[in-house]
XYZ file of C-alpha atoms in Angstrom:
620
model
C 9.655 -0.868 59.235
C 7.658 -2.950 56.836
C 7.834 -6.333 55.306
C 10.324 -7.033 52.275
C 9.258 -6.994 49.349
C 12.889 -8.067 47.774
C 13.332 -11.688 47.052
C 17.058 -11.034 47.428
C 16.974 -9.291 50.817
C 15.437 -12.621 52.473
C 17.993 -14.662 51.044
C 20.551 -12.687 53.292
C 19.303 -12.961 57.322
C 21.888 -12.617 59.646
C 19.472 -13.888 62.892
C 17.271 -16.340 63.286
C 13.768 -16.247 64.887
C 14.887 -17.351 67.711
C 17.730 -14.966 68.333
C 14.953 -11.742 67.930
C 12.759 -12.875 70.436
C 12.390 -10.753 73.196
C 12.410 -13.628 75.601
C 16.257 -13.830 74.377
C 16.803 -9.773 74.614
C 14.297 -8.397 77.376
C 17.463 -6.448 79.487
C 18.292 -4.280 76.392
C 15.047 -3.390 75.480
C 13.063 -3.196 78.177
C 15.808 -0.630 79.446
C 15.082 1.615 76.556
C 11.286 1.448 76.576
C 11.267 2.199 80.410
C 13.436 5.413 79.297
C 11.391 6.865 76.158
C 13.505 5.605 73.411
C 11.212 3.284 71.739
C 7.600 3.905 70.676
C 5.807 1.136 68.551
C 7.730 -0.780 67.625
C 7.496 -2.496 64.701
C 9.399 -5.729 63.707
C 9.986 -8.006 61.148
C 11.592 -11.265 61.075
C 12.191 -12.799 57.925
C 12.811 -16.393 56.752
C 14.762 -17.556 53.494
C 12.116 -17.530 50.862
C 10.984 -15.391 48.105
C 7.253 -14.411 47.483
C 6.841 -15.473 43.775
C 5.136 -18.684 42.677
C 6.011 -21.044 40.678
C 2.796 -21.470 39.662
C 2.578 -17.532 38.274
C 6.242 -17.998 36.859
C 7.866 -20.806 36.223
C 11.183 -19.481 35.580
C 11.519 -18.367 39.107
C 13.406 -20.348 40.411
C 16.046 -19.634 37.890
C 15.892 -16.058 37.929
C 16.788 -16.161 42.084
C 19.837 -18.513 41.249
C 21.133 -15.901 39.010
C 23.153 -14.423 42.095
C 26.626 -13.824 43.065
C 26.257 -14.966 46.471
C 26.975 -18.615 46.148
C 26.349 -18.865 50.366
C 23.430 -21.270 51.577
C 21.145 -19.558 53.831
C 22.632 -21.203 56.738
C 25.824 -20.077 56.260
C 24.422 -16.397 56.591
C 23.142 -17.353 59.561
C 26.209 -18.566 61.043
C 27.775 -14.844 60.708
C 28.034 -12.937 63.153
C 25.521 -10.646 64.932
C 25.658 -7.533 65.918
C 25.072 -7.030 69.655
C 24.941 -4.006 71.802
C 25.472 -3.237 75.341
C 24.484 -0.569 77.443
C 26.573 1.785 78.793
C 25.586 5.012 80.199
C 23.312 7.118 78.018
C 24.388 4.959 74.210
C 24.658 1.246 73.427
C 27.905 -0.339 72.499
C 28.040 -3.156 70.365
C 28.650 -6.247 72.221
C 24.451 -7.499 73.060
C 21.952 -8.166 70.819
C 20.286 -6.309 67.907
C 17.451 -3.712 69.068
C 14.567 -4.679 66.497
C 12.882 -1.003 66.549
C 16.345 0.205 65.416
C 16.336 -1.964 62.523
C 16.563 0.246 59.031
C 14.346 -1.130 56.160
C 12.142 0.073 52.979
C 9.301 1.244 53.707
C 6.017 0.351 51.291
C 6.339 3.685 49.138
C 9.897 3.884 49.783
C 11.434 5.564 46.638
C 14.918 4.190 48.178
C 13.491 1.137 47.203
C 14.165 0.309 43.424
C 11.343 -1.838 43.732
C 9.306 1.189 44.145
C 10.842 3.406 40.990
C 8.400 4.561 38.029
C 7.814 1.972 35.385
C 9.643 4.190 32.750
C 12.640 3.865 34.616
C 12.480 0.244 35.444
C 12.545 0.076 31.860
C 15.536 2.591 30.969
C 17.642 0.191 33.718
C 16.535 -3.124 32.308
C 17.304 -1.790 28.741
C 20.949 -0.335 30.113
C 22.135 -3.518 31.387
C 20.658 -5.996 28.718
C 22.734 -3.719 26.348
C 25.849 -4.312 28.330
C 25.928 -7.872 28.642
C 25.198 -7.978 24.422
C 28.439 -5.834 24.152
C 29.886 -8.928 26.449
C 28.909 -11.830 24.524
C 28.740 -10.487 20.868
C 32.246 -9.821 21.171
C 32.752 -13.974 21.686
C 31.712 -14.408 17.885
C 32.561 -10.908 16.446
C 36.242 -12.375 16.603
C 35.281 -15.236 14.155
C 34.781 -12.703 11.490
C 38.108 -10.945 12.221
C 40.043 -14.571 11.560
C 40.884 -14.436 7.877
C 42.217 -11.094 8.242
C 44.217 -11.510 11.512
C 45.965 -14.777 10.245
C 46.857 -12.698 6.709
C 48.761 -9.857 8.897
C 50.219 -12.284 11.696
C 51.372 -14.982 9.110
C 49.291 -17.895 10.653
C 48.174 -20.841 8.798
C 46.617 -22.799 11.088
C 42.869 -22.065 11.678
C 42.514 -24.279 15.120
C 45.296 -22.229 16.174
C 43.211 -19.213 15.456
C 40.451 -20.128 16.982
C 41.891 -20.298 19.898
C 40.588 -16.630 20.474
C 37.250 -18.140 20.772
C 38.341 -20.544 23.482
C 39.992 -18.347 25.520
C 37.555 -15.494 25.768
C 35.125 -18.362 26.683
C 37.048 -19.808 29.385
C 37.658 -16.470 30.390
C 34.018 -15.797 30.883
C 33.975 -19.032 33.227
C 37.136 -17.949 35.085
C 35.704 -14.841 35.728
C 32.034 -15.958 36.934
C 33.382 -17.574 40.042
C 35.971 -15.097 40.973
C 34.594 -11.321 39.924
C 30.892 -11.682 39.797
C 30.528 -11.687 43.896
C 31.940 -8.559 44.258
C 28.235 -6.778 43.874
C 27.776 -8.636 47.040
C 29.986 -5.839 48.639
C 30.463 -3.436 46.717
C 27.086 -3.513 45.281
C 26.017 -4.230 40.787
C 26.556 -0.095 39.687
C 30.527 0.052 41.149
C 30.867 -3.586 39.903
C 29.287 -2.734 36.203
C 31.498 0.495 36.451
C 34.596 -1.177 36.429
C 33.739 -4.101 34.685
C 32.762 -2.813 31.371
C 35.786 0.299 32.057
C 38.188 -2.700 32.306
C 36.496 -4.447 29.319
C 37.237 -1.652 27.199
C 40.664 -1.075 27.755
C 41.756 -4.989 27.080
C 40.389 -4.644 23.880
C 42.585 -1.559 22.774
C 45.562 -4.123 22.731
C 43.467 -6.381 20.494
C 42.714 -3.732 18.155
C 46.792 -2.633 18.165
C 48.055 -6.164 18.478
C 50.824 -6.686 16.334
C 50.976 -10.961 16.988
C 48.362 -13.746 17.409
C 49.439 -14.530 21.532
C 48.930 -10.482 22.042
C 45.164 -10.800 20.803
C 44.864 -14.300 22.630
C 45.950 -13.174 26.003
C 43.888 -9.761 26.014
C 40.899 -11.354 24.998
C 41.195 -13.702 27.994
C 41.766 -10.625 30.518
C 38.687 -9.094 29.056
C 36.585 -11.745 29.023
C 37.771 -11.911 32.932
C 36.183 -8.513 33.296
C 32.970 -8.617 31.260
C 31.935 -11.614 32.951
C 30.915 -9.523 35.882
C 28.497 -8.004 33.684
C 27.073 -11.316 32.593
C 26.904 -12.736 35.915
C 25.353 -9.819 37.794
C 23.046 -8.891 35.089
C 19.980 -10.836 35.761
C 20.451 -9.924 39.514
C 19.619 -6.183 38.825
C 16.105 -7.283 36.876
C 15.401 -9.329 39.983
C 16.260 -6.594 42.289
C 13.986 -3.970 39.966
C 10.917 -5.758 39.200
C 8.138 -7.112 41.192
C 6.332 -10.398 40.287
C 3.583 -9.525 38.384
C 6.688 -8.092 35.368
C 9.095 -10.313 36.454
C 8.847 -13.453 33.499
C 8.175 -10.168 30.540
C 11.487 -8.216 32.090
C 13.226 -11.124 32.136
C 12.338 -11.978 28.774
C 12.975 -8.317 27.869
C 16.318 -8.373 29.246
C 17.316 -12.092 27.783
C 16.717 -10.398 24.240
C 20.341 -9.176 24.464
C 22.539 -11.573 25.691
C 20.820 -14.558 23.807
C 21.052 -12.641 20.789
C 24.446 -11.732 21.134
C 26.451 -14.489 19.539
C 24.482 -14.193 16.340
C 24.552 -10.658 15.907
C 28.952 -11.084 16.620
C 29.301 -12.623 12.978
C 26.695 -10.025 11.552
C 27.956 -7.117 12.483
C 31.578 -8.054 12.254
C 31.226 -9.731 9.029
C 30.773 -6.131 7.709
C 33.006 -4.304 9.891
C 35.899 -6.931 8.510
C 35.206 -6.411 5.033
C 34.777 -2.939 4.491
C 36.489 -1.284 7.637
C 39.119 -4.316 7.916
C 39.417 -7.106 10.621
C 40.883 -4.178 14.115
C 37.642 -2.470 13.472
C 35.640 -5.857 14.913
C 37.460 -4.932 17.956
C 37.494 -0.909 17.770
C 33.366 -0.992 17.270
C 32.568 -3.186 20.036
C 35.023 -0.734 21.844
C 32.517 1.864 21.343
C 29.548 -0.179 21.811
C 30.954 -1.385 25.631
C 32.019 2.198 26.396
C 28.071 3.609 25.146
C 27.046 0.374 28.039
C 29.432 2.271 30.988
C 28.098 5.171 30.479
C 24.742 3.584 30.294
C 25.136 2.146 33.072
C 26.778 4.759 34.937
C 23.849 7.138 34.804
C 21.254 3.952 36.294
C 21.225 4.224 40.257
C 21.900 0.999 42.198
C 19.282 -1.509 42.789
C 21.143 -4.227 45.364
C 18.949 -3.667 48.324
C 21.719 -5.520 50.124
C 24.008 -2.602 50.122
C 21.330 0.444 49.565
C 20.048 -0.691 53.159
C 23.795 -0.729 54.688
C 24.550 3.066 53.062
C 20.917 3.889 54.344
C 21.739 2.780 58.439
C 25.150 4.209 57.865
C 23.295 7.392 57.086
C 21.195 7.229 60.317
C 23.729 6.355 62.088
C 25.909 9.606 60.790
C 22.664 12.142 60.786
C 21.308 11.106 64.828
C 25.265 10.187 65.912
C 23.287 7.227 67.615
C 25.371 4.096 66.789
C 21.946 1.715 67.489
C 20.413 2.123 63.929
C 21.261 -1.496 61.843
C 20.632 -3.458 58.507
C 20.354 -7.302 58.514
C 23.281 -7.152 55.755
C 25.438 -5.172 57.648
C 27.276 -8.813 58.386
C 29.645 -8.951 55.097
C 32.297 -12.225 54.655
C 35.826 -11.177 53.262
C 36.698 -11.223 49.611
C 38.986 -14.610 50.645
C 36.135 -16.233 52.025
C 33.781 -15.459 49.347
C 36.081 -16.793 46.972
C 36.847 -19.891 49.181
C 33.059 -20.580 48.067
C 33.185 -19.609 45.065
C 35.934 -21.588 43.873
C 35.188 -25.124 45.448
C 31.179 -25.356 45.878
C 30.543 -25.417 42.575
C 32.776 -27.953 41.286
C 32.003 -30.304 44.296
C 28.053 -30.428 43.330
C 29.215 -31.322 39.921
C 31.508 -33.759 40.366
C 29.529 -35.941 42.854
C 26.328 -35.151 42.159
C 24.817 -37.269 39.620
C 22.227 -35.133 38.185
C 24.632 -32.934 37.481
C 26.847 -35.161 35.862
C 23.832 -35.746 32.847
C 22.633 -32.300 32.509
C 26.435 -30.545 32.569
C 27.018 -33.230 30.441
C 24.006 -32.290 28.061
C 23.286 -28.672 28.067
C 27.333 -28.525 27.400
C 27.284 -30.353 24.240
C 24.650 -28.230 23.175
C 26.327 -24.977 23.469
C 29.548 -26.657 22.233
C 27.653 -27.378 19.265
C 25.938 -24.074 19.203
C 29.217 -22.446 19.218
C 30.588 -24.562 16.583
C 28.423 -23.147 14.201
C 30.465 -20.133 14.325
C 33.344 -22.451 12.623
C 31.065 -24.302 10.170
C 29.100 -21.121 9.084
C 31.941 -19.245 7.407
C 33.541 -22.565 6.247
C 30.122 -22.957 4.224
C 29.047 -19.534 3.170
C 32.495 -18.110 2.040
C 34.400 -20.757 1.470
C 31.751 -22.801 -0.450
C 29.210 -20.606 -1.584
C 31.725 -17.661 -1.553
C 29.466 -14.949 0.219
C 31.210 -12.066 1.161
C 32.191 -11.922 4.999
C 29.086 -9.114 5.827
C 26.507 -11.304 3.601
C 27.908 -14.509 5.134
C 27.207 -12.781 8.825
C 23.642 -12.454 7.312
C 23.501 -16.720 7.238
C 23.041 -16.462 11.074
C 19.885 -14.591 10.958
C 17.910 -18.018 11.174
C 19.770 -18.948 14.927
C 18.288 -15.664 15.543
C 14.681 -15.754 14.821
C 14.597 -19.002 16.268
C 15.927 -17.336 19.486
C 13.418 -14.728 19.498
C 10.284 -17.436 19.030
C 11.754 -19.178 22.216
C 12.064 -15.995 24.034
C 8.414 -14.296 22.374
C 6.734 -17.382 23.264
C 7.646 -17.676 27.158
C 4.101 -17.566 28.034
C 2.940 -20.592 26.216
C 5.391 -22.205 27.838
C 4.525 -21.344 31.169
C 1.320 -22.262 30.739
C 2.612 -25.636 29.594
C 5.026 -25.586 33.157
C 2.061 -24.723 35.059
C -0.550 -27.510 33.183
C 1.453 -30.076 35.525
C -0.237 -31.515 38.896
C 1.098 -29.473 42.078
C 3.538 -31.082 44.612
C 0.628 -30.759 47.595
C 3.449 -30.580 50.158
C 5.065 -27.372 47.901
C 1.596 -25.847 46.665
C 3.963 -25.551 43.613
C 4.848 -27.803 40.386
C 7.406 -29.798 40.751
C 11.157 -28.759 38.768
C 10.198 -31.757 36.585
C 7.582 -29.837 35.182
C 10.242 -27.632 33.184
C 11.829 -30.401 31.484
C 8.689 -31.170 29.609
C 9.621 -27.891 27.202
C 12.771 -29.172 27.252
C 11.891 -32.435 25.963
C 10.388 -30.367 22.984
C 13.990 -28.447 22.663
C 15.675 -32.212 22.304
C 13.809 -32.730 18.702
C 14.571 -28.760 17.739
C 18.391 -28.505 18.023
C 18.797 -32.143 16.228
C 16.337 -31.113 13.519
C 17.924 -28.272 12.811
C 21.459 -29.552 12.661
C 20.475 -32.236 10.307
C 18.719 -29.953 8.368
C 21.388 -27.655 7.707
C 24.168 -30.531 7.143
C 22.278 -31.724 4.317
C 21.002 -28.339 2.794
C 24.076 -25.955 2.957
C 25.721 -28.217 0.112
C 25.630 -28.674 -2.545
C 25.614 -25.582 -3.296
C 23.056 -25.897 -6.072
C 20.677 -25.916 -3.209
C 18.769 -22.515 -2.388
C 20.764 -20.356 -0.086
C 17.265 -19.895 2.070
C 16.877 -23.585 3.287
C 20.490 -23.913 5.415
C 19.218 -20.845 7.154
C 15.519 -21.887 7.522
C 17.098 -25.077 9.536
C 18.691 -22.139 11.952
C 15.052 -21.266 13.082
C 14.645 -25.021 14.985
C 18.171 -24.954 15.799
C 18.113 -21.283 17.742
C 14.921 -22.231 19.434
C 15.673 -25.493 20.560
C 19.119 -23.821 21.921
C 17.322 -21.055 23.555
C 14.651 -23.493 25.678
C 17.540 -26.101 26.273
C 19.571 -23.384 27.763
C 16.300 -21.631 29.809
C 14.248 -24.739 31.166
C 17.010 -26.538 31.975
C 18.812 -24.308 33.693
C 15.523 -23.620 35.423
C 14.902 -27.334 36.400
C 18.567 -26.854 38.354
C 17.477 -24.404 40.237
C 14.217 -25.832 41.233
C 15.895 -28.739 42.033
C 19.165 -27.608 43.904
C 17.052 -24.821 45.973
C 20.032 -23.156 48.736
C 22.923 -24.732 46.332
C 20.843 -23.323 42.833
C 23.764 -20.690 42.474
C 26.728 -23.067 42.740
C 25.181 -25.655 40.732
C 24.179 -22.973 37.898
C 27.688 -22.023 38.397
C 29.699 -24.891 37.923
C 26.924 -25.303 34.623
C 28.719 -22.567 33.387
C 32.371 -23.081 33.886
C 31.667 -26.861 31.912
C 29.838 -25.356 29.480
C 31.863 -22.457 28.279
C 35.005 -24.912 28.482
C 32.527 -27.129 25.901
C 31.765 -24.173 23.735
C 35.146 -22.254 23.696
C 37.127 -26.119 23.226
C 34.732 -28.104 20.745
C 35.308 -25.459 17.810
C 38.892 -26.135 17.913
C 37.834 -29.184 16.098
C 35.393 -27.536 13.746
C 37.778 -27.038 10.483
C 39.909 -30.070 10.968
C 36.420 -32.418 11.406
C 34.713 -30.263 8.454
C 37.641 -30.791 6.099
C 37.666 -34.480 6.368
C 34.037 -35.482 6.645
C 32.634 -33.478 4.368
C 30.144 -31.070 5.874
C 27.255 -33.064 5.102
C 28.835 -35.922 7.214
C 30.431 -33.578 9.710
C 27.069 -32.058 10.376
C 25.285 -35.183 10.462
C 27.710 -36.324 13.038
C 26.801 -33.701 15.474
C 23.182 -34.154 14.569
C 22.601 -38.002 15.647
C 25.079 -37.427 18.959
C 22.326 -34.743 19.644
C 19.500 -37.809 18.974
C 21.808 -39.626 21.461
C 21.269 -37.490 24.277
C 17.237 -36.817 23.578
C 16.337 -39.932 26.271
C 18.195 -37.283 28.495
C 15.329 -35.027 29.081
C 13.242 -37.720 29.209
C 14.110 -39.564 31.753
C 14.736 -36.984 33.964
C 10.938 -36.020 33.066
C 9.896 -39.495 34.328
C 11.727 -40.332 37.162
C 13.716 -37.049 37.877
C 11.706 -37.142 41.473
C 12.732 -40.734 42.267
C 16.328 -39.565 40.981
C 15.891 -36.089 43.237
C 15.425 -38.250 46.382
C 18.388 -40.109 46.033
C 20.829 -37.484 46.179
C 22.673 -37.352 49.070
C 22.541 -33.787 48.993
C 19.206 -33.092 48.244
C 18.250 -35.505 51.048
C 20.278 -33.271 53.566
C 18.412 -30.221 52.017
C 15.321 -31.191 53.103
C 16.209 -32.248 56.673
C 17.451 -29.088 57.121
C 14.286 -27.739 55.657
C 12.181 -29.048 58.360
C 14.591 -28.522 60.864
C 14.100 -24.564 60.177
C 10.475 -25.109 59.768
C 10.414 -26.443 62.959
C 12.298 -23.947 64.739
C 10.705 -21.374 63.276
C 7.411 -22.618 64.836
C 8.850 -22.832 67.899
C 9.778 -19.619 67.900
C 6.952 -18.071 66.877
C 5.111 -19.476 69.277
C 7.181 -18.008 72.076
C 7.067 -14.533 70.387
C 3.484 -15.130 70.800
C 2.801 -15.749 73.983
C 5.846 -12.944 74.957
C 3.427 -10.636 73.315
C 0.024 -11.565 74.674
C 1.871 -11.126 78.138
C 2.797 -7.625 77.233
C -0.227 -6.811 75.910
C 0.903 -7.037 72.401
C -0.874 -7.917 69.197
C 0.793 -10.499 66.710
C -0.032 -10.389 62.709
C 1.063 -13.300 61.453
C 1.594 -13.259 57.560
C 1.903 -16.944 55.794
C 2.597 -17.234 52.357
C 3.332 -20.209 50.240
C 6.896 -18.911 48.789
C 8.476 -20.385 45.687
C 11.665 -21.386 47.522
C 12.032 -24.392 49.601
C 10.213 -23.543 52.673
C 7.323 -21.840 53.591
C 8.002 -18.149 55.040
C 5.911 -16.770 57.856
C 6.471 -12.942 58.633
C 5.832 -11.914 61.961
C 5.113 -8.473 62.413
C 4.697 -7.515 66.463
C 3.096 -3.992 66.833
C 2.917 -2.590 69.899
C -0.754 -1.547 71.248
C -1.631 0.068 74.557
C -4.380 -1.166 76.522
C -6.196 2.077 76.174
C -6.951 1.654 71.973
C -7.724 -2.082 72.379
C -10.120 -1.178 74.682
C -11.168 0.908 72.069
């Protein structure tokens, strides 16, 4: 038994300190080391922290939100245990866990992904990053498909339309908060498995549809089932990579889904014109199914469920019942879904930091997505570009994108410039909104930029897309730091309030184009753009304050408050009960390691390890 590497795994305990110390247990195990059935012992107990720092990766705190498993660390707690009882020669289970039973990675395990060769790290982070592009290009691919579909199905209206962008967006919300925790059970290769299988088949009816509702209500059942993949996604890199790789996988991975609305437009731009508008559906048909079989072939990585299969194959191989995981406690789908569906949208609705930032980062992907209106308005019905050359307009979102995502590094070191919290060891989640301060110029820039060079049309083609360079990246770090200033703020309740971003946001994105033609039509596009532009200034002293006095703001929350009582609480009884572990083993002879590491989470985790030393090698 060794300690966990896994940032995941300690986010799931099932005891407490308290409950595994022997002074709590002695009957049970005592029993079996008076008859032979335990030699050395080796235990772990494990507190609700991850390893990384802040101060090595900023975006930490983010990328352990990006879970399924929306349940504070309490709540685990509160399952629960297993206990065992015993009867004869074998233990029932009705006392408590039997630490040297315990099943867990060892530090070469190759069960462990976190152990697997570089080359396939790689492979596996490449596999899923493809899969969730397949997800989201599909969002803007349909843009591309519009002329055509409203030719064949006799619609005039273009919000009406558009409503295929809306729904597959909402869908992608929807689905979030009701598929994505299924990995927690059934673990992320089963979930991608079925995911991008039932992602497939809903577009076939797109592809055949013979009416506008047809493609409208398949595109929201798919978007239902690809949002798995986009939710569970960034779990898998976290599962796969240790810290030193973790900010350049992540990065890696982000290349694909960030990327994935621009490229929509660009490759379906030419699908639609020479292959015909079903063929944006029947080529990302083929890209999703190339993604299941991709990931098909990758083994799993949730160390949740690797270490239930692996003490369900002790248990089968010795026929002793006694071998355990500390995830072998599992809630129902109904109670995972309980959470799911109201945690989220409590934190946002009565949380006032929340209430700014939703607010914010929503309008910025409303505006983002937009963009996806205004383009084609501009390029083919202005400048009259073809629809493949007018997917080509786009290219400047993207290689602003790319700078945000190819210049992470800088920006850590920009995070990491600001002055420690000395009670953390750590920066404080302020120090992320200081790139996204920087962001709040970009995306306004850009827009006004573009509104005033996309027409006339005597202007040069290049400029209108040059403005999509500030305009991507400011998007890109919007959407990264301040998601990551969230998380680093929320701590236990990171994953609900990330999720309840999401659900706002996408019903911002997939409802503000609705308004794109109608708004473009009547102001002009100059003034339409210019519009969106200044209510972007508007919302700049966002960032800003938050920057300021986001601590002062931090402390007021009710919630936040409660947080750290229960912080110290833990703390506190964690100390107590190592203490009692300790002087448990010094009467048995024992010898206590005790491990302390300043964690990037919200408290500080202390790993006991107790080995068990006869009297004859200390004297030695």
């Amino acid at each position: 038994m060794t300690l966990s590497d896994d940032p995941e795994k300690d986010n799931f305990q099932t005891s407490d300190p308290a409950t595994n110390d022997p002074q709590n247990r002695p009957s049970t195990e005592e029993e079996l080391e008076k008859d032979g059935q335990t030699s050395s012992p080796v235990h772990t107990s494990h507190s609700n922290s991850s390893h990384d720092s802040i101060s090595s990766n900023p975006l930490s705190p983010l990328e352990h939100a990006l879970t399924p498993d929306l349940e504070t660390d309490a709540e685990h707690l509160e399952r629960p245990a297993l206990t065992y009882t015993k009867t004869g020669a074998s233990l029932a289970t009705t006392g408590s866990r039997i630490p040297s039973f315990e099943v867990d990675f060892g530090a070469e395990d190759v069960d462990d992904p976190k152990n697997w060769p570089m080359w396939y790290k790689g492979l596996t982070i490449g596999a899923v990053s493809y899969s969730t592009w397949t997800v989201v290009l599909y969002s803007t691919s349909y843009t591309t498909s519009m002329p055509g579909m409203m030719k064949d199905f006799h619609v005039s209206s273009e919000p009406v339309a558009t409503l295929g962008v809306t729904m597959y967006l909402v869908g992608l919300a929807v689905g979030s908060l009701i598929l994505a925790p299924l990995s927690e059970i059934y673990g992320r290769r089963p979930v991608y498995m079925g995911s991008l299988c039932l992602f497939s088949l809903m577009i076939l009816p797109c592809a055949l549809a013979k009416s506008l509702p047809e493609v409208l209500i398949f595109r929201f059942l798919g978007a239902l089932a690809g949002s798995a993949m986009i939710a569970n996604a960034p779990g898998t890199v976290n599962d796969i990579v240790d810290e030193q790789y973790r900010a350049l996988a992540f990065s890696i991975w982000s290349i694909g889904p960030m990327n994935g609305p621009v490229t929509g437009p660009l490759i379906g731009g030419f699908a639609a014109e020479y292959l015909g508008w079903r063929w944006t559906n029947w080529l990302v048909m083929i890209f999703s199914g190339v993604g299941w079989l991709a990931c098909s072939l990758i083994k799993e990585t949730y160390a949740p469920v690797l270490l239930q299969r692996k003490a369900a194959k002790m248990r089968e191989e010795t026929g002793d019942d006694r071998w355990w995981s500390r995830y072998d406690q599992r809630l129902s789908i109904l109670q995972i879904l309980k959470i799911n569906l109201s945690r989220p949208f409590v934190l946002a609705f009565t949380e006032p930091i929340l209430w700014f930032w939703n607010a914010y980062i929503s309008l910025i992907y409303g505006i983002l997505y937009l963009c996806f209106v205004a383009y084609p308005l501009i390029y083919t019905g202005l400048r009259h570009w073809s629809l493949g050359i007018a997917g080509l307009a786009f290219t400047g979102i993207g290689a602003g994108t790319m700078i945000a995502i190819v210049t992470e590094p800088i920006a850590r070191r920009v995070v990491n410039s600001h002055k420690k919290d000395p009670e953390t060891g750590r920066v404080p989640p302020e120090a992320s909104i200081s790139v996204v301060c920087l962001a709040a110029f970009l995306c306004p820039i850009g827009q006004l930029m573009f509104s005033w060079t996309s027409v006339p049309i005597t202007i040069h083609w290049i400029w209108p897309i040059l403005a999509g360079v500030p305009f991507g990246a400011g998007n890109a770090l919007v959407f990264i730091y301040a998601s990551n200033y969230l998380a680093g703020s929320y701590g236990i309740y990171a994953a609900s309030a990330l999720a309840g971003n999401s659900v706002f946001r996408s019903f911002i994105g997939g409802t503000l184009p609705l308004a794109g033609p109608a708004m473009y039509a009547k102001l002009t596009p100059q003034w339409a753009g210019t519009l969106l532009g200044l209510v972007q200034v508007a919302c700049i002293p966002i960032p800003f304050v938050f920057y300021k006095w986001g601590a002062k703001i931090r402390a007021k929350s009710p919630l936040i408050k409660q947080m750290r009582a229960d912080q110290q609480r833990r703390e506190e009884k964690a100390a107590a009960a190592l203490r009692r572990q300790q002087r448990k083993d010094e009467e048995r002879g024992e010898k206590t390691v005790v491990v302390s590491e300043k964690a990037d989470g919200d408290i500080a985790k202390e790993a006991v390890r107790r080995i068990v030393t006869s009297e004859k090698e200390s004297s030695v």
